[in-house]
Amino acid sequence: MVWRGYDGTTNMIYYASNTEGSWAAPEKISPGLKLNESPRIALDAGGDPRVVWQGEDDVTARVFYSENVRNGWSYPQNISPGIRGSLLPRIALDAEGDPHAAWQGHDSGSIARAYYAEAESLLYTYYFAEGCTGEG
């Protein structure tokens, strides 16, 4: 399970697992970031968690990704570089267990657009979803 919790300074993203009816201690997975929101989780075939969320760096809201594949949490990776106001991320895994993420972001103007990122071995490539804008 993932959730947003306040650590006394800012919102952080936490994870906890349940094994045989017993909850493990919560783990903080968003170190060094602020105003973390909207975590989403996907589990691979082995039950290993992959998480995306929005968090602020020193400039704007970004989408971050982290995974825990049997040896602890990876450092959060910004998967929305160069995209301002990245919000409301979602995650899914394909048949090979590779993560795919989608979110709302803004280009150099003020129009909201849909973005998509795919990864193999944590090397993300992101795409602007052509024709998807916030225009009515």
PDB file of C-alpha atoms in Angstrom:
ATOM      1  CA  MET A   1       0.000   0.000   0.000  1.00  0.00           C
ATOM      2  CA  VAL A   2       1.215   3.547  -0.730  1.00  0.00           C
ATOM      3  CA  TRP A   3      -0.012   6.795   0.749  1.00  0.00           C
ATOM      4  CA  ARG A   4       0.836  10.425   1.353  1.00  0.00           C
ATOM      5  CA  GLY A   5       1.661  11.345   4.934  1.00  0.00           C
ATOM      6  CA  TYR A   6       2.935  14.433   6.695  1.00  0.00           C
ATOM      7  CA  ASP A   7       6.355  14.022   8.357  1.00  0.00           C
ATOM      8  CA  GLY A   8       6.209  17.283  10.360  1.00  0.00           C
ATOM      9  CA  THR A   9       7.798  19.309   7.549  1.00  0.00           C
ATOM     10  CA  THR A  10       6.177  18.299   4.261  1.00  0.00           C
ATOM     11  CA  ASN A  11       4.080  15.593   2.599  1.00  0.00           C
ATOM     12  CA  MET A  12       6.020  12.405   1.939  1.00  0.00           C
ATOM     13  CA  ILE A  13       5.167   9.131   0.175  1.00  0.00           C
ATOM     14  CA  TYR A  14       5.132   5.983   2.302  1.00  0.00           C
ATOM     15  CA  TYR A  15       4.874   2.281   1.502  1.00  0.00           C
ATOM     16  CA  ALA A  16       3.934  -0.695   3.692  1.00  0.00           C
ATOM     17  CA  SER A  17       3.366  -4.345   2.828  1.00  0.00           C
ATOM     18  CA  ASN A  18       1.139  -6.953   4.418  1.00  0.00           C
ATOM     19  CA  THR A  19       2.438 -10.493   4.735  1.00  0.00           C
ATOM     20  CA  GLU A  20       0.205 -13.177   6.195  1.00  0.00           C
ATOM     21  CA  GLY A  21      -2.040 -10.594   7.868  1.00  0.00           C
ATOM     22  CA  SER A  22       0.737  -8.555   9.474  1.00  0.00           C
ATOM     23  CA  TRP A  23       1.711  -5.045   8.327  1.00  0.00           C
ATOM     24  CA  ALA A  24       5.398  -4.161   7.973  1.00  0.00           C
ATOM     25  CA  ALA A  25       6.675  -0.822   9.286  1.00  0.00           C
ATOM     26  CA  PRO A  26       6.089   2.056   6.842  1.00  0.00           C
ATOM     27  CA  GLU A  27       8.998   3.016   4.574  1.00  0.00           C
ATOM     28  CA  LYS A  28       9.492   6.580   3.317  1.00  0.00           C
ATOM     29  CA  ILE A  29      10.185   6.433  -0.429  1.00  0.00           C
ATOM     30  CA  SER A  30      10.271  10.146  -1.350  1.00  0.00           C
ATOM     31  CA  PRO A  31      13.437  11.503   0.335  1.00  0.00           C
ATOM     32  CA  GLY A  32      14.634  15.004  -0.525  1.00  0.00           C
ATOM     33  CA  LEU A  33      11.418  16.022  -2.277  1.00  0.00           C
ATOM     34  CA  LYS A  34       8.617  18.268  -1.054  1.00  0.00           C
ATOM     35  CA  LEU A  35       4.857  18.488  -1.466  1.00  0.00           C
ATOM     36  CA  ASN A  36       4.501  14.864  -2.553  1.00  0.00           C
ATOM     37  CA  GLU A  37       0.997  13.850  -3.677  1.00  0.00           C
ATOM     38  CA  SER A  38      -1.059  11.308  -5.613  1.00  0.00           C
ATOM     39  CA  PRO A  39       0.940   8.073  -5.232  1.00  0.00           C
ATOM     40  CA  ARG A  40      -0.019   5.107  -7.407  1.00  0.00           C
ATOM     41  CA  ILE A  41       1.311   1.562  -7.182  1.00  0.00           C
ATOM     42  CA  ALA A  42       1.618  -1.454  -9.487  1.00  0.00           C
ATOM     43  CA  LEU A  43       2.934  -4.877  -8.466  1.00  0.00           C
ATOM     44  CA  ASP A  44       4.942  -7.077 -10.819  1.00  0.00           C
ATOM     45  CA  ALA A  45       4.428 -10.850 -11.125  1.00  0.00           C
ATOM     46  CA  GLY A  46       6.712 -11.432  -8.119  1.00  0.00           C
ATOM     47  CA  GLY A  47       4.817  -8.926  -5.967  1.00  0.00           C
ATOM     48  CA  ASP A  48       7.538  -6.256  -6.160  1.00  0.00           C
ATOM     49  CA  PRO A  49       6.110  -2.704  -5.986  1.00  0.00           C
ATOM     50  CA  ARG A  50       6.610   0.064  -8.557  1.00  0.00           C
ATOM     51  CA  VAL A  51       5.367   3.526  -7.541  1.00  0.00           C
ATOM     52  CA  VAL A  52       4.786   6.872  -9.263  1.00  0.00           C
ATOM     53  CA  TRP A  53       3.785  10.157  -7.604  1.00  0.00           C
ATOM     54  CA  GLN A  54       3.940  13.889  -8.115  1.00  0.00           C
ATOM     55  CA  GLY A  55       6.453  15.838  -6.070  1.00  0.00           C
ATOM     56  CA  GLU A  56       8.045  19.251  -6.260  1.00  0.00           C
ATOM     57  CA  ASP A  57      11.666  19.897  -6.955  1.00  0.00           C
ATOM     58  CA  ASP A  58      12.880  23.487  -6.575  1.00  0.00           C
ATOM     59  CA  VAL A  59      11.072  24.568  -9.755  1.00  0.00           C
ATOM     60  CA  THR A  60       7.742  22.827 -10.390  1.00  0.00           C
ATOM     61  CA  ALA A  61       5.681  19.668  -9.883  1.00  0.00           C
ATOM     62  CA  ARG A  62       7.304  16.604 -11.478  1.00  0.00           C
ATOM     63  CA  VAL A  63       6.433  12.916 -11.765  1.00  0.00           C
ATOM     64  CA  PHE A  64       8.763  10.564  -9.908  1.00  0.00           C
ATOM     65  CA  TYR A  65       9.215   6.797 -10.109  1.00  0.00           C
ATOM     66  CA  SER A  66      10.729   4.343  -7.634  1.00  0.00           C
ATOM     67  CA  GLU A  67      10.770   0.567  -7.342  1.00  0.00           C
ATOM     68  CA  ASN A  68      11.610  -2.011  -4.726  1.00  0.00           C
ATOM     69  CA  VAL A  69      12.870  -5.161  -6.401  1.00  0.00           C
ATOM     70  CA  ARG A  70      13.997  -7.312  -3.476  1.00  0.00           C
ATOM     71  CA  ASN A  71      16.896  -5.077  -2.395  1.00  0.00           C
ATOM     72  CA  GLY A  72      15.363  -1.809  -1.199  1.00  0.00           C
ATOM     73  CA  TRP A  73      13.868   1.241  -2.829  1.00  0.00           C
ATOM     74  CA  SER A  74      15.572   2.858  -5.805  1.00  0.00           C
ATOM     75  CA  TYR A  75      16.261   6.576  -5.568  1.00  0.00           C
ATOM     76  CA  PRO A  76      13.273   8.495  -7.028  1.00  0.00           C
ATOM     77  CA  GLN A  77      13.730   9.144 -10.729  1.00  0.00           C
ATOM     78  CA  ASN A  78      12.197  12.220 -12.389  1.00  0.00           C
ATOM     79  CA  ILE A  79      10.377  10.762 -15.397  1.00  0.00           C
ATOM     80  CA  SER A  80       8.941  14.116 -16.524  1.00  0.00           C
ATOM     81  CA  PRO A  81      12.043  16.238 -17.228  1.00  0.00           C
ATOM     82  CA  GLY A  82      11.329  19.522 -18.958  1.00  0.00           C
ATOM     83  CA  ILE A  83       7.572  19.273 -18.398  1.00  0.00           C
ATOM     84  CA  ARG A  84       6.079  21.885 -16.080  1.00  0.00           C
ATOM     85  CA  GLY A  85       3.212  21.197 -13.691  1.00  0.00           C
ATOM     86  CA  SER A  86       3.224  17.408 -14.009  1.00  0.00           C
ATOM     87  CA  LEU A  87       0.226  16.089 -12.059  1.00  0.00           C
ATOM     88  CA  LEU A  88      -1.984  13.071 -11.440  1.00  0.00           C
ATOM     89  CA  PRO A  89       0.328  10.213 -12.494  1.00  0.00           C
ATOM     90  CA  ARG A  90      -0.855   6.674 -13.192  1.00  0.00           C
ATOM     91  CA  ILE A  91       1.201   3.489 -13.609  1.00  0.00           C
ATOM     92  CA  ALA A  92       0.741   0.063 -15.198  1.00  0.00           C
ATOM     93  CA  LEU A  93       3.117  -2.808 -15.960  1.00  0.00           C
ATOM     94  CA  ASP A  94       3.242  -4.712 -19.233  1.00  0.00           C
ATOM     95  CA  ALA A  95       3.604  -8.513 -19.572  1.00  0.00           C
ATOM     96  CA  GLU A  96       7.390  -8.250 -19.113  1.00  0.00           C
ATOM     97  CA  GLY A  97       6.980  -6.177 -15.938  1.00  0.00           C
ATOM     98  CA  ASP A  98       8.198  -2.932 -17.554  1.00  0.00           C
ATOM     99  CA  PRO A  99       6.502   0.181 -16.153  1.00  0.00           C
ATOM    100  CA  HIS A 100       4.376   2.578 -18.198  1.00  0.00           C
ATOM    101  CA  ALA A 101       3.212   5.911 -16.751  1.00  0.00           C
ATOM    102  CA  ALA A 102       0.791   8.623 -17.858  1.00  0.00           C
ATOM    103  CA  TRP A 103       0.128  12.075 -16.408  1.00  0.00           C
ATOM    104  CA  GLN A 104      -1.066  15.609 -17.081  1.00  0.00           C
ATOM    105  CA  GLY A 105       1.533  18.290 -17.718  1.00  0.00           C
ATOM    106  CA  HIS A 106       2.034  21.674 -19.369  1.00  0.00           C
ATOM    107  CA  ASP A 107       4.215  22.505 -22.326  1.00  0.00           C
ATOM    108  CA  SER A 108       5.914  25.876 -22.647  1.00  0.00           C
ATOM    109  CA  GLY A 109       2.468  27.500 -22.749  1.00  0.00           C
ATOM    110  CA  SER A 110      -0.487  27.116 -20.442  1.00  0.00           C
ATOM    111  CA  ILE A 111      -2.232  24.254 -22.239  1.00  0.00           C
ATOM    112  CA  ALA A 112      -2.561  21.011 -20.265  1.00  0.00           C
ATOM    113  CA  ARG A 113      -1.476  17.954 -22.228  1.00  0.00           C
ATOM    114  CA  ALA A 114      -1.368  14.206 -21.650  1.00  0.00           C
ATOM    115  CA  TYR A 115       2.094  12.635 -21.378  1.00  0.00           C
ATOM    116  CA  TYR A 116       3.182   9.013 -21.428  1.00  0.00           C
ATOM    117  CA  ALA A 117       6.478   7.380 -20.444  1.00  0.00           C
ATOM    118  CA  GLU A 118       7.699   3.841 -20.910  1.00  0.00           C
ATOM    119  CA  ALA A 119      10.764   2.210 -19.457  1.00  0.00           C
ATOM    120  CA  GLU A 120      13.060  -0.708 -19.911  1.00  0.00           C
ATOM    121  CA  SER A 121      15.649  -1.101 -17.171  1.00  0.00           C
ATOM    122  CA  LEU A 122      14.707   2.322 -15.740  1.00  0.00           C
ATOM    123  CA  LEU A 123      15.590   4.177 -18.949  1.00  0.00           C
ATOM    124  CA  TYR A 124      12.491   6.282 -19.497  1.00  0.00           C
ATOM    125  CA  THR A 125      11.387   7.822 -22.749  1.00  0.00           C
ATOM    126  CA  TYR A 126       8.440  10.189 -22.521  1.00  0.00           C
ATOM    127  CA  TYR A 127       5.972  11.180 -25.217  1.00  0.00           C
ATOM    128  CA  PHE A 128       3.465  13.967 -25.652  1.00  0.00           C
ATOM    129  CA  ALA A 129       0.146  12.348 -26.526  1.00  0.00           C
ATOM    130  CA  GLU A 130      -0.496  13.985 -29.914  1.00  0.00           C
ATOM    131  CA  GLY A 131      -3.879  15.696 -30.132  1.00  0.00           C
ATOM    132  CA  CYS A 132      -4.590  15.451 -26.403  1.00  0.00           C
ATOM    133  CA  THR A 133      -4.909  18.939 -24.962  1.00  0.00           C
ATOM    134  CA  GLY A 134      -6.967  20.700 -22.359  1.00  0.00           C
ATOM    135  CA  GLU A 135      -8.655  22.732 -25.068  1.00  0.00           C
ATOM    136  CA  GLY A 136     -12.444  22.422 -25.169  1.00  0.00           C
TER     137      GLY A 136
END
